Short mmCIF file of C-alpha atoms and ligand atoms in Angstrom, two decimals:
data_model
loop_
_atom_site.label_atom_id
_atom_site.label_comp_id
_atom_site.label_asym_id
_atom_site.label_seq_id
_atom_site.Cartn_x
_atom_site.Cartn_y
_atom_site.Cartn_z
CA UNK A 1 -73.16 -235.50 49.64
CA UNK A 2 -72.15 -231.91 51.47
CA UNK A 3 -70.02 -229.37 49.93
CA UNK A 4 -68.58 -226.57 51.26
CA UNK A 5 -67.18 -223.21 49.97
CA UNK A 6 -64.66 -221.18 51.72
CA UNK A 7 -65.44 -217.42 51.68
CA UNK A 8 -63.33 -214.65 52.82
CA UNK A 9 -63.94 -213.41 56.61
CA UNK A 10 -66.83 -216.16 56.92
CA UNK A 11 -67.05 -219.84 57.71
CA UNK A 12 -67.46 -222.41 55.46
CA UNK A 13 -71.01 -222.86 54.31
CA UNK A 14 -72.61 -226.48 53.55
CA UNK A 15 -74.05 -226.05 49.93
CA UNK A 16 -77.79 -227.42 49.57
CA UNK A 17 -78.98 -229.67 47.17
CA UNK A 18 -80.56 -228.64 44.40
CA UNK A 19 -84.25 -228.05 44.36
CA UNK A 20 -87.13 -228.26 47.16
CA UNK A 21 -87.26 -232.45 48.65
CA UNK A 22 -89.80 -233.77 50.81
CA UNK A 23 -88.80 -234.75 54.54
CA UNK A 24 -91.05 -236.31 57.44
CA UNK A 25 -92.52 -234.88 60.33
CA UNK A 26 -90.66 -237.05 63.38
CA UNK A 27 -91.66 -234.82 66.37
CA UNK A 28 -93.78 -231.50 67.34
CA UNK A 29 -93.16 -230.80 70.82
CA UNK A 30 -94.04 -227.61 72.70
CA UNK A 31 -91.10 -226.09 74.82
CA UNK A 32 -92.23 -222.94 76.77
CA UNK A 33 -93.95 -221.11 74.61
CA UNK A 34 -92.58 -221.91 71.45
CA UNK A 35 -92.38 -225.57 69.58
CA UNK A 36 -89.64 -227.78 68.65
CA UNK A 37 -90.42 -229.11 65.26
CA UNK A 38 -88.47 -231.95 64.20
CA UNK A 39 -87.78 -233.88 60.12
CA UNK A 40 -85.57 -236.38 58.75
CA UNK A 41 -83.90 -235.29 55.57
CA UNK A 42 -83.25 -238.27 54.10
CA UNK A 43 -80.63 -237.43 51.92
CA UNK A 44 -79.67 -233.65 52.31
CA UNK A 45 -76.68 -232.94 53.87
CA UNK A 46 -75.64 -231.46 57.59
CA UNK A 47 -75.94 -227.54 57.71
CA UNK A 48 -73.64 -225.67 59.75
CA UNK A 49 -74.87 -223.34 62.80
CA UNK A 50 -76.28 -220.51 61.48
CA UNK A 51 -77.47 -221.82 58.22
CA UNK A 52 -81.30 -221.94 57.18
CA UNK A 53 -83.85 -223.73 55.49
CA UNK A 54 -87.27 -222.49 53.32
CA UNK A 55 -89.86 -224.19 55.09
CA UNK A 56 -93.40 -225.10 53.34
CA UNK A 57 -95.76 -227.48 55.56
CA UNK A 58 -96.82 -230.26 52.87
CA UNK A 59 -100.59 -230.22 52.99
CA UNK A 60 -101.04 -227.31 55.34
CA UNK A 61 -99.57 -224.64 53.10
CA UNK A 62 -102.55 -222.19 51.61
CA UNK A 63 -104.83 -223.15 49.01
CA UNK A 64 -108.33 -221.21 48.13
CA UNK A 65 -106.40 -217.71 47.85
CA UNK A 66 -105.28 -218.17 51.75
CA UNK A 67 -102.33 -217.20 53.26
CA UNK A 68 -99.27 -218.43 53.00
CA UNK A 69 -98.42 -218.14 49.58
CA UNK A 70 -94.56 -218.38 49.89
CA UNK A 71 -92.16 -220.71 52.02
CA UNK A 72 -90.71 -219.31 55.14
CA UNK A 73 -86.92 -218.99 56.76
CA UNK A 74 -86.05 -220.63 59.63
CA UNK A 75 -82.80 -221.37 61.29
CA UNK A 76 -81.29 -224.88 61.86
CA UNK A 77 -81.62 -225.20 65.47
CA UNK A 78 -80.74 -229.22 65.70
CA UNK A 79 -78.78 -230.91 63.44
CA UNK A 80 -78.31 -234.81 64.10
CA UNK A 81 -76.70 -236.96 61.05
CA UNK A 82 -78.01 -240.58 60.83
CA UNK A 83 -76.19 -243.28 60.13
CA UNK A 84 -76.54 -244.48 56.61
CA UNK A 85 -76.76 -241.02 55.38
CA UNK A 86 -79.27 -237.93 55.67
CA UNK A 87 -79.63 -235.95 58.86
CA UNK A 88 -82.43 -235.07 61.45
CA UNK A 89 -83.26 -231.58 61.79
CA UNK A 90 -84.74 -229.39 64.62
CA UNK A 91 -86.86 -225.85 64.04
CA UNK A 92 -88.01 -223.77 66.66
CA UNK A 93 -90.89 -222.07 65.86
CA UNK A 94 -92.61 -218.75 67.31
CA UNK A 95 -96.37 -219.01 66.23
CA UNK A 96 -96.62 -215.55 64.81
CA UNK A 97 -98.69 -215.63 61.36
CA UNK A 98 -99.92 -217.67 58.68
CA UNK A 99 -96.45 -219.89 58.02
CA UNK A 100 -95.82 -220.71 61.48
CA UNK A 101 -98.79 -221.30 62.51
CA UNK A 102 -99.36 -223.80 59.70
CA UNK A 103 -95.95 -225.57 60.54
CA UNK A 104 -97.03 -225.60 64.23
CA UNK A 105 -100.22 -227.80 63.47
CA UNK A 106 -97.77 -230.25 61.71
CA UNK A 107 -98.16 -233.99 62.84
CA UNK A 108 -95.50 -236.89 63.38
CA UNK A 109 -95.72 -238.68 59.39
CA UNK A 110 -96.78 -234.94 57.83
CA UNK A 111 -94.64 -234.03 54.90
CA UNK A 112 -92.39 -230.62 55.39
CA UNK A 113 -91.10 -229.49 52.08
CA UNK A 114 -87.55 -227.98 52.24
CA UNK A 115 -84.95 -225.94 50.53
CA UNK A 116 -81.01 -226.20 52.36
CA UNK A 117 -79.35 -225.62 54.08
CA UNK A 118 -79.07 -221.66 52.91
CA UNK A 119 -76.64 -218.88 53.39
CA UNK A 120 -73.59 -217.74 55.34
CA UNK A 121 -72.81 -219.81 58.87
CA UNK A 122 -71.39 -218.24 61.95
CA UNK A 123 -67.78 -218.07 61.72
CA UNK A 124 -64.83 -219.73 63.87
CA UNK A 125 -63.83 -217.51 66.61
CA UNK A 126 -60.31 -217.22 65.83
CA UNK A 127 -61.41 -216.65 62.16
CA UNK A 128 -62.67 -213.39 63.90
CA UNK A 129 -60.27 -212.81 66.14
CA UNK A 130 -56.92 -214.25 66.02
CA UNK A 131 -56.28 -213.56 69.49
CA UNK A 132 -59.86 -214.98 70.42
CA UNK A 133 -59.41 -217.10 73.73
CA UNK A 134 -63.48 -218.22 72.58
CA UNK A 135 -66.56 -217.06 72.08
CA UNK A 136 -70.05 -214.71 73.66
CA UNK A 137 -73.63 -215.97 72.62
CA UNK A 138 -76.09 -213.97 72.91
CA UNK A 139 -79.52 -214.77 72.42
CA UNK A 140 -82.77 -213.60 72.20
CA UNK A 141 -86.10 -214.68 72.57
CA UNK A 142 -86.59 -217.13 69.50
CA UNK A 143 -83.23 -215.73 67.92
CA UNK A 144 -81.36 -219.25 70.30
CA UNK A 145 -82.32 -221.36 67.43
CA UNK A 146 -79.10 -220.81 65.47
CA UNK A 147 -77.27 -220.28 68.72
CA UNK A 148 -77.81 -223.73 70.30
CA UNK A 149 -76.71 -225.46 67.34
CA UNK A 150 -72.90 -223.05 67.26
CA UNK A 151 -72.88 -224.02 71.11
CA UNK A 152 -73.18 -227.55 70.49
CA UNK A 153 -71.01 -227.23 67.30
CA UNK A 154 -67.99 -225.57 69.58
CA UNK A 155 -68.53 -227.29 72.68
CA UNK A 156 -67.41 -230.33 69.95
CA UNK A 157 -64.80 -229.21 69.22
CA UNK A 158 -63.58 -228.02 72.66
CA UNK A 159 -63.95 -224.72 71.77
CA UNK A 160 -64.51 -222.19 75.08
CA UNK A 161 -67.40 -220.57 74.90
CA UNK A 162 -70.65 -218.44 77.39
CA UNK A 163 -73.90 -218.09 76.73
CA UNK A 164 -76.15 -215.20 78.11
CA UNK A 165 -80.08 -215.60 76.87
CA UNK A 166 -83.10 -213.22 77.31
CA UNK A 167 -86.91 -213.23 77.07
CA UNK A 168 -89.14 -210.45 77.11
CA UNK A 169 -91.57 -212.66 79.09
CA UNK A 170 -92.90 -216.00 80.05
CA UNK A 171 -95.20 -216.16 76.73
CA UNK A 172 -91.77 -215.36 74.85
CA UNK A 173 -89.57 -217.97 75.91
CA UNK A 174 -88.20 -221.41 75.28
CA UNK A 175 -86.57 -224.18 74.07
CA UNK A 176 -83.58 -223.25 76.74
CA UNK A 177 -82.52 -227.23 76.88
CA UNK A 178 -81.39 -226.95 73.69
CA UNK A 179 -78.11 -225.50 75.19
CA UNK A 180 -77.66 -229.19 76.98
CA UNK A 181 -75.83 -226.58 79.27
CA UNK A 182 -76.51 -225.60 83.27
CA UNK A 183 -73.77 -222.49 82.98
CA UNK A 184 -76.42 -219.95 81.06
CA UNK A 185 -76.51 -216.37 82.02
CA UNK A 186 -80.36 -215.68 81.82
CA UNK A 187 -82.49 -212.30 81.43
CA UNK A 188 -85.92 -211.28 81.34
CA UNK A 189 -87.70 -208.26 80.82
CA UNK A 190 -90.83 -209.72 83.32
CA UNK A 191 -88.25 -211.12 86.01
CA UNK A 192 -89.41 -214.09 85.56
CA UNK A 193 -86.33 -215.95 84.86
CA UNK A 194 -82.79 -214.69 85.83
CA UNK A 195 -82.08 -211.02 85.57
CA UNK A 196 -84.59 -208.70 85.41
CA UNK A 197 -84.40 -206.42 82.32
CA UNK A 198 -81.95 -206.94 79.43
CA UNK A 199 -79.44 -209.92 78.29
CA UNK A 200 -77.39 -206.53 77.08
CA UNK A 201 -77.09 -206.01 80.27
CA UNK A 202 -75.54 -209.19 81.29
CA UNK A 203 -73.59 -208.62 77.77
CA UNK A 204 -71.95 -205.43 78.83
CA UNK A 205 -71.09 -206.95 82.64
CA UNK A 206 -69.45 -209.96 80.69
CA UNK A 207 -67.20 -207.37 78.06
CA UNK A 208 -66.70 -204.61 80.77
CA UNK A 209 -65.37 -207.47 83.59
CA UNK A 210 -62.91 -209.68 81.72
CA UNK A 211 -61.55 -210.63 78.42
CA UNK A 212 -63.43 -208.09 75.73
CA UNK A 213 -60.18 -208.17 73.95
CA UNK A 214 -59.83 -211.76 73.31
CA UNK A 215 -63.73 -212.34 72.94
CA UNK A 216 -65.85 -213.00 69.80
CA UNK A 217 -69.25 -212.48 69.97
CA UNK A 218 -72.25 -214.00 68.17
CA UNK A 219 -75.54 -213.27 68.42
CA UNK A 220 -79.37 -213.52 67.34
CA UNK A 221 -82.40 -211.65 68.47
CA UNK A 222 -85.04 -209.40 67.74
CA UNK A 223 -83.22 -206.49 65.54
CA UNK A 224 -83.64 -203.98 68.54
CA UNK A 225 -81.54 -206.44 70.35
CA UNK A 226 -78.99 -207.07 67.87
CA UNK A 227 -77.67 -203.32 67.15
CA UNK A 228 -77.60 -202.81 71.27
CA UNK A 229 -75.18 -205.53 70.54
CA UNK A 230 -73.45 -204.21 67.43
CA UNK A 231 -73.20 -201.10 68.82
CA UNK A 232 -71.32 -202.37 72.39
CA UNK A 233 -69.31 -204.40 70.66
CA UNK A 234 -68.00 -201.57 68.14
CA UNK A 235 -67.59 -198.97 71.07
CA UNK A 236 -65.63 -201.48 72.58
CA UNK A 237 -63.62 -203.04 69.75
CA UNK A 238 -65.02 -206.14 70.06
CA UNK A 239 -65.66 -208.26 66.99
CA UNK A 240 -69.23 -209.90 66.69
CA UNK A 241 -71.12 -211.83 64.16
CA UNK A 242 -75.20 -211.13 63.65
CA UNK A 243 -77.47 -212.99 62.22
CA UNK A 244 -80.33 -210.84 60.92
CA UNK A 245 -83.41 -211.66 59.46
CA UNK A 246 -85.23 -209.66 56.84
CA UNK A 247 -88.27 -211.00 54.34
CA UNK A 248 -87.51 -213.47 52.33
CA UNK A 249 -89.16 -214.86 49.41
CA UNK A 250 -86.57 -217.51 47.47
CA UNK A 251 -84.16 -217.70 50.70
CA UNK A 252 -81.34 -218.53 47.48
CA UNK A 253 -80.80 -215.00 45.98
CA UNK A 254 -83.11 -214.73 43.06
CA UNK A 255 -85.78 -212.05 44.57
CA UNK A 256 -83.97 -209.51 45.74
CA UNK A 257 -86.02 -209.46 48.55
CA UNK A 258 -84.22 -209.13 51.53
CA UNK A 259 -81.97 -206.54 50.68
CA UNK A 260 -80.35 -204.91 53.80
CA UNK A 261 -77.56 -201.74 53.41
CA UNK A 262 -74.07 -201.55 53.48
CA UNK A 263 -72.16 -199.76 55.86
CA UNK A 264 -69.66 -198.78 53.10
CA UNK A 265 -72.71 -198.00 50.40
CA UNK A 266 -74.78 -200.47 48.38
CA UNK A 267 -77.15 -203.60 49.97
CA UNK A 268 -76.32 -207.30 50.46
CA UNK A 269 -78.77 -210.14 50.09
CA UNK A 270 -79.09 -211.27 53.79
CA UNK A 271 -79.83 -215.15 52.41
CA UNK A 272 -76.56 -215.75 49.99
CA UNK A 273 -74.17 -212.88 51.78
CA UNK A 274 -75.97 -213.60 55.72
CA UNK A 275 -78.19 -214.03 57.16
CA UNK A 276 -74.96 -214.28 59.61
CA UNK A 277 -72.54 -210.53 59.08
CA UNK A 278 -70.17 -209.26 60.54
CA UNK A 279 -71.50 -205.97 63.27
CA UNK A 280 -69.05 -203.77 60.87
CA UNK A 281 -70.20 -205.10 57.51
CA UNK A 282 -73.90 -203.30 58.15
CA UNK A 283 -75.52 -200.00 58.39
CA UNK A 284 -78.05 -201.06 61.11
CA UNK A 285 -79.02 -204.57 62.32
CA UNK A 286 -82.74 -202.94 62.18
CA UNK A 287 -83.42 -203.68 58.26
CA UNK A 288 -87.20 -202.63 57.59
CA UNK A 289 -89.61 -205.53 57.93
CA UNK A 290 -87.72 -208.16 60.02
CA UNK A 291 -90.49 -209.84 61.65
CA UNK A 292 -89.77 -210.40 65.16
CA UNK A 293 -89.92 -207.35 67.91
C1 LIG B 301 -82.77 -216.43 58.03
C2 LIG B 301 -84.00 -216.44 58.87
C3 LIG B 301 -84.12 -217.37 59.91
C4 LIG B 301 -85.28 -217.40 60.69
N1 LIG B 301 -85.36 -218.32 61.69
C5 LIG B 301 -86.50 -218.40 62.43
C6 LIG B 301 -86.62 -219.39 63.45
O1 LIG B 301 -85.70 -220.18 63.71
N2 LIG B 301 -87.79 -219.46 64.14
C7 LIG B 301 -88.84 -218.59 63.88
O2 LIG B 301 -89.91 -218.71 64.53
N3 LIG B 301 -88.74 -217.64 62.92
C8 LIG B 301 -87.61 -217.54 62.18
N4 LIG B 301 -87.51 -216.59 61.20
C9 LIG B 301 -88.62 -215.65 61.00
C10 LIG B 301 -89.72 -216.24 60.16
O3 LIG B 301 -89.25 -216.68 58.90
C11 LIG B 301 -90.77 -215.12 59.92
O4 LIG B 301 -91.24 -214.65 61.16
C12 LIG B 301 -91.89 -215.54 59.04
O5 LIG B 301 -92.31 -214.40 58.31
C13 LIG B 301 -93.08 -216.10 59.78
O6 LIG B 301 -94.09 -216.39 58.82
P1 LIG B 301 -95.63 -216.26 59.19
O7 LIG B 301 -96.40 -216.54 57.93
O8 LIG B 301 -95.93 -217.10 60.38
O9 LIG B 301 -95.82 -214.76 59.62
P2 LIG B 301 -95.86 -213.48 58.70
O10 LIG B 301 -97.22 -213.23 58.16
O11 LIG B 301 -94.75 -213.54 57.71
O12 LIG B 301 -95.60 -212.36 59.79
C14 LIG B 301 -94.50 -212.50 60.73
C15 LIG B 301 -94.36 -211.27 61.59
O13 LIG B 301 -93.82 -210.24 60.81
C16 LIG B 301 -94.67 -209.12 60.82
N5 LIG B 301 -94.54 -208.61 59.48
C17 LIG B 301 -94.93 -209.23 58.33
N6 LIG B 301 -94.61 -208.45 57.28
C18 LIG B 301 -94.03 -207.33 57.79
C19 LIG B 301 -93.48 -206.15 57.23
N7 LIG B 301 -93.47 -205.95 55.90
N8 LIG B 301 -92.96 -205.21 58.04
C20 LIG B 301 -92.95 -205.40 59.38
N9 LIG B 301 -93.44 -206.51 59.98
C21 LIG B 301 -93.98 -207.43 59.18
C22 LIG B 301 -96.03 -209.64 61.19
O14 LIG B 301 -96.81 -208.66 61.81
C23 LIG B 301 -95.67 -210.76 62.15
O15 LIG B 301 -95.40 -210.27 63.45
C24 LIG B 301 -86.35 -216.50 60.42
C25 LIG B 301 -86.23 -215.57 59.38
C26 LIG B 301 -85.08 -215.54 58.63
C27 LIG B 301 -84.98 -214.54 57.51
S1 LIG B 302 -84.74 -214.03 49.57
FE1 LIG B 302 -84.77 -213.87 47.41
S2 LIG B 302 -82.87 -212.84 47.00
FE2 LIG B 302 -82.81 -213.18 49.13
#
């Protein structure tokens, strides 16, 4: 069964069930150069778009003092309920250590362990905005992931919405058909693919030619990315929604671990209070150790 909480300023979040279940490898697939890994929860409940799940790859986890020790984060980037209950679920994954590496080698019948769906979900734009006419994605690199799922989740509901993406090269890019959309604004810091240089770029066309007033913007990206965005937005009075990443060992606010400062004074835990804020909630969308460049 899903439950959700209302919070104030944020979206309903789907509550997760309690405990770590087992779910089945379906699908591995490669897409650019990233992979599209793929479970059936039998019986855990749909997230919503910007919710995550701990991630621990059955038989492929550690073992004889190897790395990794602890699960890993990683956004919903699918989400398809089945009939007769439970839902199939879609990670992308950027091969970039021990975790998702070990995730990566995972085979159709392979177990994957999970805990969620976890955390604060992007928020409706006119939740944001009352005025919002729709909403600004902006994406980048592996930061889509949550972003294809709120694209699919509005485009539901007939809820406008653009969507402006950027690489920094051929070896950092992917997993672009999960949009299911032709009308994608595209950047690249090679040239390889649309515009050469920054999806900020394309962002600050977008805000500067029409509508900044009536947008809402949501993001996800490497942290360098994300305060370019923050920071437009907030010169331009333009409400946005982040989510961040920082390191995260429980993912359901017991460690403390992934801390990340106020803008008024004291720290949040990014995975009850995020990992989606709001640009003026934070300090900085650069917390110390995110991961990604
Ligand atoms: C809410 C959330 C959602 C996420 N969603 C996704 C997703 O959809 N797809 C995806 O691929 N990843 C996602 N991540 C990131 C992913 O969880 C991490 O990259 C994870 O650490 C990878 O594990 P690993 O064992 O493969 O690599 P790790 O060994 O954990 O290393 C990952 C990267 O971080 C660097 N690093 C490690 N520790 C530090 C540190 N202390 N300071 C600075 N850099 C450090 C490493 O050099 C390496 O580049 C998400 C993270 C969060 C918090
Ligand atoms: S990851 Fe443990 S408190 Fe947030």
């Amino acid at each position: 069964m899903s439950l959700a909480v209302s919070r104030a300023g944020g979206g309903d979040r789907t509550l997760a069930p309690l405990g770590r279940r087992a779910s089945r490898v379906v699908a591995n697939e490669p897409t650019g150069g990233y992979r599209l890994l793929s479970a059936v929860d039998e019986t855990g409940p749909v997230p919503e778009a910007g919710q995550f799940y701990m991630l621990t790859a059955g038989t492929r986890w550690g073992g004889d003092g190897r790395r990794p020790w602890l699960p890993r984060a990683f956004s919903a980037a699918t989400a398809e309920p089945r009939e007769g209950g439970g839902v199939r679920l879609g990670f992308l994954l950027e091969d970039v250590g021990p975790g998702t590496g070990s995730l990566a080698a995972l085979r159709e019948g392979e177990e994957l362990l999970i805990t969620g769906p976890l955390g604060r979900p992007y928020s409706d734009p006119t939740d944001l905005n009352p005025d919002a006419a729709g909403a600004i994605l902006v994406g980048g690199g592996i930061g889509l992931a949550p972003l294809a799922m709120l694209r699919r989740s509005l485009a539901d509901r007939g809820i406008p919405q653009r969507s402006l993406l950027g690489f920094r090269d051929r070896a950092h890019a992917g997993g672009m058909e999960l949009f299911r959309c032709s009308d994608v604004g595209l950047a690249s810091e090679d040239g390889h693919v649309g515009h050469r240089g920054y999806v900020t770029d394309l962002l600050a066309r977008m805000l500067d030619g029409d509508g900044a007033a009536t947008a809402a913007v949501y993001s996800c990206g490497p942290p360098a990315m994300l305060e370019a965005v923050r920071l437009m937005c907030a010169e331009r009075g333009v409400v946005c929604e982040l989510a961040l990443e920082s390191p995260m060992a429980c993912g359901f606010g017991a460690c403390f671990g992934c801390a990340v400062p106020l803008a008024d004074g004291g720290y949040m835990r990014l995975c009850v209070d995020g990992p989606v804020v709001r640009g003026d909630q934070i300090e900085t969308a650069m917390p110390a150790g995110s991961g990604h460049r």
